[in-house]
Coordinates of C-alpha atoms and ligand atoms in Angstrom, one line a residue:
X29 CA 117.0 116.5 128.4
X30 CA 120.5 118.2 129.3
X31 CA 121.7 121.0 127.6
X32 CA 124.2 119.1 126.2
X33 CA 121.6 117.0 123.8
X34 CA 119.9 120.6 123.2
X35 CA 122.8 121.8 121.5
X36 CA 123.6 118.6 119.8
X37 CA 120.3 119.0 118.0
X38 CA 120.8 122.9 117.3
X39 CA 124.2 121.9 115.4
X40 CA 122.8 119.0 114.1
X41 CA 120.1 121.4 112.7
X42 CA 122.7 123.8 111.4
X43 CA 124.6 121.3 109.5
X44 CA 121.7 119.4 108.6
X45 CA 121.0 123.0 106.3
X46 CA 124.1 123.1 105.0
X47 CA 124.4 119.6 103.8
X48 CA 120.7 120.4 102.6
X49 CA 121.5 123.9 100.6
X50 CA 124.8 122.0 99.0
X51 CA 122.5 119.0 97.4
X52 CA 120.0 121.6 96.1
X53 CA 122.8 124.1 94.8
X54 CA 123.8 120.9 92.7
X55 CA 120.7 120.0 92.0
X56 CA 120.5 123.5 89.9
X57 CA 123.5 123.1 88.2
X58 CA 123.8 119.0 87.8
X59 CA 125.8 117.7 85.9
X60 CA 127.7 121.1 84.5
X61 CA 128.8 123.2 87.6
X62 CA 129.2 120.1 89.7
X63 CA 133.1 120.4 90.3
X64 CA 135.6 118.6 92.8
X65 CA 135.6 121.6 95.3
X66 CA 131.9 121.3 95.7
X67 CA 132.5 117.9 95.9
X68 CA 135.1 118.1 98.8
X69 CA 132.5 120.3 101.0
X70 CA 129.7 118.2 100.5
X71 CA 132.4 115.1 101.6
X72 CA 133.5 117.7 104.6
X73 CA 129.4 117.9 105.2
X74 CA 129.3 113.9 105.4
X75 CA 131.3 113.7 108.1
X76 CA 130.1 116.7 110.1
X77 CA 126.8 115.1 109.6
X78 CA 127.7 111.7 110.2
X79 CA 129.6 112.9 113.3
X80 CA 127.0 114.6 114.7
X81 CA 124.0 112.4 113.8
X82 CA 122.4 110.5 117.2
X83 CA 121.8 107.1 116.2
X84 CA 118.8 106.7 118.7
X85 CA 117.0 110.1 117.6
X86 CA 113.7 109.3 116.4
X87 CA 112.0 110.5 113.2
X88 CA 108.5 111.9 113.8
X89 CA 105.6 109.7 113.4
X90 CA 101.7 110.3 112.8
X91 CA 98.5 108.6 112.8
X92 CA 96.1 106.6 110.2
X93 CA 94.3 110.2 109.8
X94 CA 97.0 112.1 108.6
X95 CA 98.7 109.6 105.7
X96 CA 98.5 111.4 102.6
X97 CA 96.3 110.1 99.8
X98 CA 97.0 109.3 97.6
X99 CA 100.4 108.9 98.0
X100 CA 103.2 110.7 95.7
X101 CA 105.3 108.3 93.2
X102 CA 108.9 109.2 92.6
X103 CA 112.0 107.8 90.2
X104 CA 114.4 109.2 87.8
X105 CA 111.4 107.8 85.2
X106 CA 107.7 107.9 84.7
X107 CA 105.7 105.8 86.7
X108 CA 104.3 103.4 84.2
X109 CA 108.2 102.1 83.5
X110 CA 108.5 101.6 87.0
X111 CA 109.7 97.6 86.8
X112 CA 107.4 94.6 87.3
X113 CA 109.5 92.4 89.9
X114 CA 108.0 88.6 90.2
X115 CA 107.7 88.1 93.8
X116 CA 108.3 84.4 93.6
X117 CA 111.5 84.3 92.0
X118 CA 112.6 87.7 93.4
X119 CA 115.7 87.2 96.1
X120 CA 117.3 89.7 98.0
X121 CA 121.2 89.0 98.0
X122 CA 122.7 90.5 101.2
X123 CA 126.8 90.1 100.7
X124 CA 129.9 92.0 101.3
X125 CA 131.5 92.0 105.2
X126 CA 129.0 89.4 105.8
X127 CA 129.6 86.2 107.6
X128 CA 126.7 84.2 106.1
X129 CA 126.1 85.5 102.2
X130 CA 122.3 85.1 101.8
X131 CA 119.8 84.9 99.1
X132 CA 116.2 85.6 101.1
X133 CA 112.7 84.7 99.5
X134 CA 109.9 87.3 100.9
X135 CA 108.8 84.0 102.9
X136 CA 112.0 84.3 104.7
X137 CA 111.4 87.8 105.1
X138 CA 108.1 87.9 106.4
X139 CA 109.5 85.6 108.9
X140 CA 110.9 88.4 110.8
X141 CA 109.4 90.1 113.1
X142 CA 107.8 93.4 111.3
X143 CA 107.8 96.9 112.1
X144 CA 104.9 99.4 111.3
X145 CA 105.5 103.2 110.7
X146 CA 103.3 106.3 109.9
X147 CA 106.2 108.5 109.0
X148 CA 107.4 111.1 106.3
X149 CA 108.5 110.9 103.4
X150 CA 110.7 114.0 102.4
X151 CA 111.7 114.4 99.1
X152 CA 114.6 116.8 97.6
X153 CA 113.2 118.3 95.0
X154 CA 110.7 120.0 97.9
X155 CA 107.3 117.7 98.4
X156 CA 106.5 115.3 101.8
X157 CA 104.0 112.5 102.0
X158 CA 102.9 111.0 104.7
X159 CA 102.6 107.1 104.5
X160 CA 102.2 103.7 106.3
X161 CA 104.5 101.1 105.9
X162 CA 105.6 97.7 107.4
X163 CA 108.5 94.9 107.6
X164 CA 111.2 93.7 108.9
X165 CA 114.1 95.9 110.7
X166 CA 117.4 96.2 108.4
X167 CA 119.5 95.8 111.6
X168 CA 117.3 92.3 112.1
X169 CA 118.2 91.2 108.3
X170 CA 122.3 92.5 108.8
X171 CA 121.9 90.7 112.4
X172 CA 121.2 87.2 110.7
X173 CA 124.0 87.6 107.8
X174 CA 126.4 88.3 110.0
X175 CA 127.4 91.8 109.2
X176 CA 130.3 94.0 110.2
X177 CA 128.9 96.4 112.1
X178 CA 132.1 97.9 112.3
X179 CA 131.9 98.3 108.6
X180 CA 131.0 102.1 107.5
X181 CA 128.6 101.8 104.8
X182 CA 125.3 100.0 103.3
X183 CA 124.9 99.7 99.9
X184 CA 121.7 98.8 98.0
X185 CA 121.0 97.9 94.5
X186 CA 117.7 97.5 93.1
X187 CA 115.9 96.2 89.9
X188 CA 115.4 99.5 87.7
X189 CA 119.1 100.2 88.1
X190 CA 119.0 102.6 90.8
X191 CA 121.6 102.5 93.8
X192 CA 122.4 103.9 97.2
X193 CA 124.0 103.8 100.4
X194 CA 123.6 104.7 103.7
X195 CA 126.1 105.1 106.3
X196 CA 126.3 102.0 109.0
X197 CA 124.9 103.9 112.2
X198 CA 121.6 105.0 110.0
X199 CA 121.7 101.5 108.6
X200 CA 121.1 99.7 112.6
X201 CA 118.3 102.9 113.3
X202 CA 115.6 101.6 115.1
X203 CA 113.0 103.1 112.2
X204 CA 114.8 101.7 109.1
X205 CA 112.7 98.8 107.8
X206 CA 112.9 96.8 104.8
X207 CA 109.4 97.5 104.1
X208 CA 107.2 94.8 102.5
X209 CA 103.8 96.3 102.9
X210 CA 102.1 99.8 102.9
X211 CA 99.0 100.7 103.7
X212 CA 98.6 97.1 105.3
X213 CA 98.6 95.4 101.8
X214 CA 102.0 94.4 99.4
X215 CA 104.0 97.4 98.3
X216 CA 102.4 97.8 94.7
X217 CA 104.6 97.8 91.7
X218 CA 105.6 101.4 91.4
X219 CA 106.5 102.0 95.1
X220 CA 108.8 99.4 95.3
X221 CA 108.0 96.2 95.0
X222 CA 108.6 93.5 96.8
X223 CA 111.0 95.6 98.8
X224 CA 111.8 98.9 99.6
X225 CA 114.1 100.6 101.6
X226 CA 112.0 103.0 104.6
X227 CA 114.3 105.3 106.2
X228 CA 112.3 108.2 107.9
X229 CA 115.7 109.9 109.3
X230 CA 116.8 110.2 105.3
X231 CA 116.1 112.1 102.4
X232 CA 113.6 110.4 100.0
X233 CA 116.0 109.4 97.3
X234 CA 117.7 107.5 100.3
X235 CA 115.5 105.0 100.2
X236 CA 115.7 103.1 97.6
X237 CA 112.8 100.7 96.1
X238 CA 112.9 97.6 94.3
X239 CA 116.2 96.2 96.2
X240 CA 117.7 93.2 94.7
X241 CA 120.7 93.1 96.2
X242 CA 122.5 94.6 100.1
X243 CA 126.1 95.2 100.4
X244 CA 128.1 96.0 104.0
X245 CA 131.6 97.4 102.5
X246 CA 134.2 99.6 103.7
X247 CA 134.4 101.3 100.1
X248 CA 132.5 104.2 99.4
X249 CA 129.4 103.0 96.9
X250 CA 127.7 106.4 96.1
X251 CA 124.2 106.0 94.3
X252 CA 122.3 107.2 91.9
X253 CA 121.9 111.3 92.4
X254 CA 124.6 110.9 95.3
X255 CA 127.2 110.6 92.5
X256 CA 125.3 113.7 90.4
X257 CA 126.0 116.1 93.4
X258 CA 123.2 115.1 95.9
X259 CA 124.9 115.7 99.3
X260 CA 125.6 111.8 100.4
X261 CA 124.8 111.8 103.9
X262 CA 121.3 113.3 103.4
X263 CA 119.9 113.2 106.9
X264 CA 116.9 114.7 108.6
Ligands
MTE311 N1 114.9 102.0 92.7 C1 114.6 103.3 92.9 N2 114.4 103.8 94.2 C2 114.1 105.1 94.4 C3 114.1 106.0 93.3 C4 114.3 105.5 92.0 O1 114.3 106.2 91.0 N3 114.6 104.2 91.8 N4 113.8 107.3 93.6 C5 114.0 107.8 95.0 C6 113.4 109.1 95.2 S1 114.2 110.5 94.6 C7 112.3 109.3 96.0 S2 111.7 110.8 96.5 C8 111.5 108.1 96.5 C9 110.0 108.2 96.1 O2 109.3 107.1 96.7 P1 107.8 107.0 96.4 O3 107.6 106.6 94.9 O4 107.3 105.9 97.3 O5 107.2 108.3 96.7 O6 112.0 106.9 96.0 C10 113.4 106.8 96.0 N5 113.8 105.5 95.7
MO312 MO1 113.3 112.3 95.8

């Protein structure tokens, strides 16, 4: 490893934290204190982070022994109004800077070649989980649509209402998978199905369950808690 990498990662480390402490100082305060200031430093963080963020770096992983059970449910609602998705007519609409607009059954997805992870979950308001879960590689699905790679953001949209967005570089991460199963079996209803977004080198609220719909755009989507203060970038 050369020393340059080494100090990469202390820096990255360093501004990880401040990107961190300015989502949970807003987090405090949401939606009173949040002001356009705050805003603009969190923005300044973005770059920083996105600047310094190695797009081959690998999230941690762990074995079957150590998945947390049972897993931890999270949404900006109760779990039993978590939505009930029918898998047969569900499509996932991938658009935008996209050569080839699609509208992909899970049979078509699970025609990909899928990924497996044990990896953490990490979410904001300060609890992990470890969990297991499989599918196909976003960069595979963006690949077959014919995305601009060039383009600088991903945006998702899913079936409860929820959105968010990702930055291209995390998008095309080796360990972000469109995740179709966990724990070897079909997502169940509250953790996202049919499809979930599993990014390991994001903040939970990053990845986003449910998805109906994928977006490659040049225009800055926000999300969901992103637009309540949440630093944007919100990488691990
Ligand atoms: N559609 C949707 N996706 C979502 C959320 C949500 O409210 N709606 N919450 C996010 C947050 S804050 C977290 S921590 C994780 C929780 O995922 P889990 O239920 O599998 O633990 O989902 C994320 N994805
Ligand atoms: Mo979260």
């Amino acid at each position: 490893m050369s020393h340059q990498t080494i100090t990469r990662r202390g820096l990255l480390a360093g501004l990880t934290g401040v990107g961190l402490t300015a989502g949970i100082g807003s987090l405090a305060f949401v939606p009173t204190l949040r002001t356009p200031a705050l805003d603009h430093v969190s923005r300044f963080n973005d770059t920083m982070q996105d600047t310094l963020f190695s797009a081959d770096r690998l999230a941690p992983t762990y074995t079957d022994a150590e998945i947390t059970q049972p897993f931890r449910y999270n949404a900006f609602y109760p779990e039993a109004y978590a939505p009930d998705v029918d898998p047969d007519t569900w499509r996932l609409r991938v658009d935008g800077r996209v050569t080839r607009p699609a509208a992909l059954s899970l049979h078509d997805l699970r025609q990909l070649q899928a990924e497996t992870q044990i990896t953490r979950l990490i979410c904001i308001e300060g609890w992990s989980a470890v969990g297991k879960w499989a599918g196909p590689r976003l960069s595979d699905v963006l690949q077959a649509a014919g995305a601009d790679m060039s383009a600088k953001y991903v945006r998702f949209d899913c079936a409860d209402g929820y959105h968010s967005s990702i930055d291209m570089a995390s998008a095309l991460h080796a360990q972000t998978i469109l995740a179709l199963d966990f724990l070897d079996r079909p997502l169940s209803r509250a953790f996202g199905a049919p499809m979930r977004l599993r990014i390991p080198v994001k903040l939970g609220f990053k990845n986003a369950k449910f998805i109906t719909r994928i977006s490659v755009t040049n225009a800055f989507p926000g999300g969901y808690w992103e637009d309540q203060g949440y630093n944007w970038f919100a990488g691990l």
